[in-house]
PDB file of C-alpha atoms in Angstrom:
ATOM      1  CA  UNK A   1       4.615   4.309  64.666  1.00  0.00           C
ATOM      2  CA  UNK A   2       5.227   7.287  62.419  1.00  0.00           C
ATOM      3  CA  UNK A   3       6.031  10.821  63.623  1.00  0.00           C
ATOM      4  CA  UNK A   4       5.496  13.703  61.284  1.00  0.00           C
ATOM      5  CA  UNK A   5       6.648  17.257  62.028  1.00  0.00           C
ATOM      6  CA  UNK A   6       4.864  20.179  60.447  1.00  0.00           C
ATOM      7  CA  UNK A   7       5.854  23.828  60.655  1.00  0.00           C
ATOM      8  CA  UNK A   8       4.241  27.027  59.536  1.00  0.00           C
ATOM      9  CA  UNK A   9       7.706  28.406  58.667  1.00  0.00           C
ATOM     10  CA  UNK A  10       7.027  31.542  60.744  1.00  0.00           C
ATOM     11  CA  UNK A  11       8.313  30.347  64.078  1.00  0.00           C
ATOM     12  CA  UNK A  12      11.887  29.270  64.419  1.00  0.00           C
ATOM     13  CA  UNK A  13      12.830  27.364  67.478  1.00  0.00           C
ATOM     14  CA  UNK A  14      15.213  24.675  68.459  1.00  0.00           C
ATOM     15  CA  UNK A  15      14.003  21.384  69.755  1.00  0.00           C
ATOM     16  CA  UNK A  16      10.528  20.075  70.186  1.00  0.00           C
ATOM     17  CA  UNK A  17       8.246  18.658  72.821  1.00  0.00           C
ATOM     18  CA  UNK A  18       6.320  15.431  72.364  1.00  0.00           C
ATOM     19  CA  UNK A  19       4.119  13.261  74.480  1.00  0.00           C
ATOM     20  CA  UNK A  20       2.613   9.875  73.803  1.00  0.00           C
ATOM     21  CA  UNK A  21       0.676   7.127  75.430  1.00  0.00           C
ATOM     22  CA  UNK A  22       1.805   3.561  75.013  1.00  0.00           C
ATOM     23  CA  UNK A  23      -0.500   0.594  75.048  1.00  0.00           C
ATOM     24  CA  UNK A  24       0.919  -2.797  75.782  1.00  0.00           C
ATOM     25  CA  UNK A  25      -1.126  -5.474  74.108  1.00  0.00           C
ATOM     26  CA  UNK A  26      -1.585  -8.544  76.232  1.00  0.00           C
ATOM     27  CA  UNK A  27      -0.719 -11.785  74.499  1.00  0.00           C
ATOM     28  CA  UNK A  28      -3.746 -13.509  73.043  1.00  0.00           C
ATOM     29  CA  UNK A  29      -4.922 -16.621  74.779  1.00  0.00           C
ATOM     30  CA  UNK A  30      -4.210 -19.752  72.861  1.00  0.00           C
ATOM     31  CA  UNK A  31      -7.248 -21.809  72.079  1.00  0.00           C
ATOM     32  CA  UNK A  32      -7.349 -25.368  73.335  1.00  0.00           C
ATOM     33  CA  UNK A  33      -6.155 -28.005  70.914  1.00  0.00           C
ATOM     34  CA  UNK A  34      -8.743 -29.168  68.435  1.00  0.00           C
ATOM     35  CA  UNK A  35     -10.459 -32.426  69.204  1.00  0.00           C
ATOM     36  CA  UNK A  36      -8.874 -35.397  67.496  1.00  0.00           C
ATOM     37  CA  UNK A  37     -12.242 -36.572  66.181  1.00  0.00           C
ATOM     38  CA  UNK A  38     -15.439 -34.653  65.559  1.00  0.00           C
ATOM     39  CA  UNK A  39     -18.308 -34.759  68.023  1.00  0.00           C
ATOM     40  CA  UNK A  40     -19.745 -38.237  68.497  1.00  0.00           C
ATOM     41  CA  UNK A  41     -16.675 -39.977  67.056  1.00  0.00           C
ATOM     42  CA  UNK A  42     -14.068 -41.678  69.239  1.00  0.00           C
ATOM     43  CA  UNK A  43     -10.376 -42.081  68.469  1.00  0.00           C
ATOM     44  CA  UNK A  44      -8.238 -45.132  68.981  1.00  0.00           C
ATOM     45  CA  UNK A  45      -5.345 -45.008  71.424  1.00  0.00           C
ATOM     46  CA  UNK A  46      -2.891 -44.167  68.642  1.00  0.00           C
ATOM     47  CA  UNK A  47      -5.059 -41.252  67.478  1.00  0.00           C
ATOM     48  CA  UNK A  48      -4.956 -42.705  63.968  1.00  0.00           C
ATOM     49  CA  UNK A  49      -8.613 -43.616  63.461  1.00  0.00           C
ATOM     50  CA  UNK A  50     -11.942 -42.118  64.445  1.00  0.00           C
ATOM     51  CA  UNK A  51     -14.792 -44.559  65.078  1.00  0.00           C
ATOM     52  CA  UNK A  52     -18.537 -44.134  65.401  1.00  0.00           C
ATOM     53  CA  UNK A  53     -20.905 -46.848  66.594  1.00  0.00           C
ATOM     54  CA  UNK A  54     -24.460 -46.990  65.259  1.00  0.00           C
ATOM     55  CA  UNK A  55     -26.764 -49.135  67.398  1.00  0.00           C
ATOM     56  CA  UNK A  56     -29.712 -48.901  64.993  1.00  0.00           C
ATOM     57  CA  UNK A  57     -28.110 -50.405  61.941  1.00  0.00           C
ATOM     58  CA  UNK A  58     -29.573 -51.935  58.860  1.00  0.00           C
ATOM     59  CA  UNK A  59     -28.465 -54.476  56.315  1.00  0.00           C
ATOM     60  CA  UNK A  60     -24.791 -54.565  55.328  1.00  0.00           C
ATOM     61  CA  UNK A  61     -25.115 -52.639  52.026  1.00  0.00           C
ATOM     62  CA  UNK A  62     -27.238 -49.913  53.649  1.00  0.00           C
ATOM     63  CA  UNK A  63     -24.695 -49.478  56.443  1.00  0.00           C
ATOM     64  CA  UNK A  64     -21.879 -49.276  53.900  1.00  0.00           C
ATOM     65  CA  UNK A  65     -23.726 -46.434  52.161  1.00  0.00           C
ATOM     66  CA  UNK A  66     -24.456 -44.694  55.466  1.00  0.00           C
ATOM     67  CA  UNK A  67     -20.739 -44.683  56.295  1.00  0.00           C
ATOM     68  CA  UNK A  68     -19.920 -43.356  52.816  1.00  0.00           C
ATOM     69  CA  UNK A  69     -22.405 -40.508  53.307  1.00  0.00           C
ATOM     70  CA  UNK A  70     -20.355 -39.514  56.365  1.00  0.00           C
ATOM     71  CA  UNK A  71     -17.069 -39.586  54.449  1.00  0.00           C
ATOM     72  CA  UNK A  72     -16.165 -42.817  56.224  1.00  0.00           C
ATOM     73  CA  UNK A  73     -15.992 -46.571  55.637  1.00  0.00           C
ATOM     74  CA  UNK A  74     -17.385 -49.628  57.350  1.00  0.00           C
ATOM     75  CA  UNK A  75     -14.837 -50.812  59.900  1.00  0.00           C
ATOM     76  CA  UNK A  76     -11.778 -52.733  58.694  1.00  0.00           C
ATOM     77  CA  UNK A  77      -9.531 -54.717  61.029  1.00  0.00           C
ATOM     78  CA  UNK A  78      -5.935 -55.473  60.078  1.00  0.00           C
ATOM     79  CA  UNK A  79      -4.343 -57.045  63.157  1.00  0.00           C
ATOM     80  CA  UNK A  80      -5.041 -58.592  66.527  1.00  0.00           C
ATOM     81  CA  UNK A  81      -4.260 -55.418  68.489  1.00  0.00           C
ATOM     82  CA  UNK A  82      -6.720 -53.376  66.445  1.00  0.00           C
ATOM     83  CA  UNK A  83      -9.306 -56.131  66.897  1.00  0.00           C
ATOM     84  CA  UNK A  84      -8.803 -56.049  70.696  1.00  0.00           C
ATOM     85  CA  UNK A  85      -9.208 -52.264  70.701  1.00  0.00           C
ATOM     86  CA  UNK A  86     -12.367 -52.531  68.584  1.00  0.00           C
ATOM     87  CA  UNK A  87     -13.835 -55.219  70.856  1.00  0.00           C
ATOM     88  CA  UNK A  88     -13.277 -52.949  73.868  1.00  0.00           C
ATOM     89  CA  UNK A  89     -14.890 -50.040  71.989  1.00  0.00           C
ATOM     90  CA  UNK A  90     -17.938 -52.153  71.042  1.00  0.00           C
ATOM     91  CA  UNK A  91     -18.376 -53.357  74.619  1.00  0.00           C
ATOM     92  CA  UNK A  92     -18.226 -49.754  75.851  1.00  0.00           C
ATOM     93  CA  UNK A  93     -20.832 -48.705  73.286  1.00  0.00           C
ATOM     94  CA  UNK A  94     -23.188 -51.650  73.799  1.00  0.00           C
ATOM     95  CA  UNK A  95     -23.140 -51.776  77.578  1.00  0.00           C
ATOM     96  CA  UNK A  96     -25.365 -54.687  78.581  1.00  0.00           C
ATOM     97  CA  UNK A  97     -26.781 -55.077  75.067  1.00  0.00           C
ATOM     98  CA  UNK A  98     -25.219 -57.900  73.101  1.00  0.00           C
ATOM     99  CA  UNK A  99     -25.334 -57.921  69.340  1.00  0.00           C
ATOM    100  CA  UNK A 100     -23.070 -58.809  66.474  1.00  0.00           C
ATOM    101  CA  UNK A 101     -21.726 -55.740  64.652  1.00  0.00           C
ATOM    102  CA  UNK A 102     -21.164 -55.410  60.905  1.00  0.00           C
ATOM    103  CA  UNK A 103     -17.610 -54.857  59.702  1.00  0.00           C
ATOM    104  CA  UNK A 104     -16.582 -53.939  56.163  1.00  0.00           C
ATOM    105  CA  UNK A 105     -15.688 -57.432  55.004  1.00  0.00           C
ATOM    106  CA  UNK A 106     -17.679 -59.105  52.239  1.00  0.00           C
ATOM    107  CA  UNK A 107     -17.242 -62.110  49.988  1.00  0.00           C
ATOM    108  CA  UNK A 108     -16.782 -61.252  46.293  1.00  0.00           C
ATOM    109  CA  UNK A 109     -16.441 -64.130  43.818  1.00  0.00           C
ATOM    110  CA  UNK A 110     -15.666 -66.489  46.694  1.00  0.00           C
ATOM    111  CA  UNK A 111     -12.916 -64.330  48.258  1.00  0.00           C
ATOM    112  CA  UNK A 112     -13.122 -62.019  51.260  1.00  0.00           C
ATOM    113  CA  UNK A 113     -12.507 -58.337  50.473  1.00  0.00           C
ATOM    114  CA  UNK A 114     -12.537 -55.182  52.557  1.00  0.00           C
ATOM    115  CA  UNK A 115     -15.055 -52.634  51.327  1.00  0.00           C
ATOM    116  CA  UNK A 116     -12.426 -49.858  51.469  1.00  0.00           C
ATOM    117  CA  UNK A 117     -10.119 -51.786  49.109  1.00  0.00           C
ATOM    118  CA  UNK A 118      -7.354 -52.407  51.657  1.00  0.00           C
ATOM    119  CA  UNK A 119      -5.585 -55.777  51.689  1.00  0.00           C
ATOM    120  CA  UNK A 120      -7.145 -58.659  53.596  1.00  0.00           C
ATOM    121  CA  UNK A 121      -4.122 -59.275  55.804  1.00  0.00           C
ATOM    122  CA  UNK A 122      -5.921 -60.515  58.912  1.00  0.00           C
ATOM    123  CA  UNK A 123      -8.959 -62.762  59.461  1.00  0.00           C
ATOM    124  CA  UNK A 124     -10.450 -63.914  62.765  1.00  0.00           C
ATOM    125  CA  UNK A 125     -13.485 -66.047  61.906  1.00  0.00           C
ATOM    126  CA  UNK A 126     -14.907 -68.266  64.611  1.00  0.00           C
ATOM    127  CA  UNK A 127     -14.970 -71.970  63.708  1.00  0.00           C
ATOM    128  CA  UNK A 128     -18.067 -73.056  61.772  1.00  0.00           C
ATOM    129  CA  UNK A 129     -19.182 -69.532  60.884  1.00  0.00           C
ATOM    130  CA  UNK A 130     -18.996 -69.577  57.083  1.00  0.00           C
ATOM    131  CA  UNK A 131     -22.743 -69.350  56.337  1.00  0.00           C
ATOM    132  CA  UNK A 132     -22.971 -65.867  54.784  1.00  0.00           C
ATOM    133  CA  UNK A 133     -21.233 -63.424  52.476  1.00  0.00           C
ATOM    134  CA  UNK A 134     -20.792 -60.502  54.896  1.00  0.00           C
ATOM    135  CA  UNK A 135     -18.791 -60.404  58.120  1.00  0.00           C
ATOM    136  CA  UNK A 136     -19.754 -59.284  61.596  1.00  0.00           C
ATOM    137  CA  UNK A 137     -17.753 -59.237  64.801  1.00  0.00           C
ATOM    138  CA  UNK A 138     -19.078 -60.944  67.932  1.00  0.00           C
ATOM    139  CA  UNK A 139     -17.830 -59.581  71.250  1.00  0.00           C
ATOM    140  CA  UNK A 140     -20.114 -61.249  73.787  1.00  0.00           C
ATOM    141  CA  UNK A 141     -18.790 -64.810  73.570  1.00  0.00           C
ATOM    142  CA  UNK A 142     -15.523 -66.360  74.519  1.00  0.00           C
ATOM    143  CA  UNK A 143     -13.588 -66.425  72.341  1.00  0.00           C
ATOM    144  CA  UNK A 144     -14.601 -63.300  70.471  1.00  0.00           C
ATOM    145  CA  UNK A 145     -14.369 -63.395  66.716  1.00  0.00           C
ATOM    146  CA  UNK A 146     -15.971 -62.894  63.358  1.00  0.00           C
ATOM    147  CA  UNK A 147     -18.978 -64.552  61.776  1.00  0.00           C
ATOM    148  CA  UNK A 148     -19.993 -64.890  58.149  1.00  0.00           C
ATOM    149  CA  UNK A 149     -23.630 -63.770  58.114  1.00  0.00           C
ATOM    150  CA  UNK A 150     -26.465 -63.187  55.670  1.00  0.00           C
ATOM    151  CA  UNK A 151     -25.906 -59.654  54.310  1.00  0.00           C
ATOM    152  CA  UNK A 152     -29.638 -58.906  54.634  1.00  0.00           C
ATOM    153  CA  UNK A 153     -29.549 -59.178  58.420  1.00  0.00           C
ATOM    154  CA  UNK A 154     -30.031 -55.834  60.200  1.00  0.00           C
ATOM    155  CA  UNK A 155     -27.174 -55.242  62.661  1.00  0.00           C
ATOM    156  CA  UNK A 156     -25.411 -52.355  64.400  1.00  0.00           C
ATOM    157  CA  UNK A 157     -22.282 -51.149  62.617  1.00  0.00           C
ATOM    158  CA  UNK A 158     -19.151 -49.065  63.025  1.00  0.00           C
ATOM    159  CA  UNK A 159     -17.868 -46.453  60.599  1.00  0.00           C
ATOM    160  CA  UNK A 160     -14.275 -45.259  60.662  1.00  0.00           C
ATOM    161  CA  UNK A 161     -12.084 -42.664  59.023  1.00  0.00           C
ATOM    162  CA  UNK A 162      -8.475 -41.642  59.451  1.00  0.00           C
ATOM    163  CA  UNK A 163      -8.087 -39.012  62.156  1.00  0.00           C
ATOM    164  CA  UNK A 164      -7.536 -35.498  60.739  1.00  0.00           C
ATOM    165  CA  UNK A 165      -4.667 -35.026  63.224  1.00  0.00           C
ATOM    166  CA  UNK A 166      -2.836 -38.241  62.311  1.00  0.00           C
ATOM    167  CA  UNK A 167       0.473 -37.949  60.508  1.00  0.00           C
ATOM    168  CA  UNK A 168       3.128 -40.543  59.855  1.00  0.00           C
ATOM    169  CA  UNK A 169       6.215 -39.790  61.932  1.00  0.00           C
TER     170      UNK A 169
END
């Protein structure tokens, strides 16, 4: 606030009279925290990854491109805990429907590689399932596990990306 006194230099007087009105601004309401993942995506329990399940999938290569168009990757799985979490997520998404689901693992020159370039540090193939060059996860049998399938089979798929709110602590 600035106060400025002006005089016409004719009147001489001591002191002055002033009045003012004060306005107390109420504190602004804080907005709720931003969602961890955007609409339609679901985060894992560590809030590190966002996942989206697509029931109407296509062949492996097409699904890989669809994920890329969303700024995401086909699902990668790097340990047993993540696999358990993913199996639970798939079961929640599929309900009573049972279908294998593409993951981002493919065979290149005879070796399995993740489509996002991360290290293949965990594999969970079911016995006798080495018939194809692309991998899918099966959640409706016991035990659950991965299958090597023909890449030209149309299957549901899961895309993932790192959560925007995730930071290494």
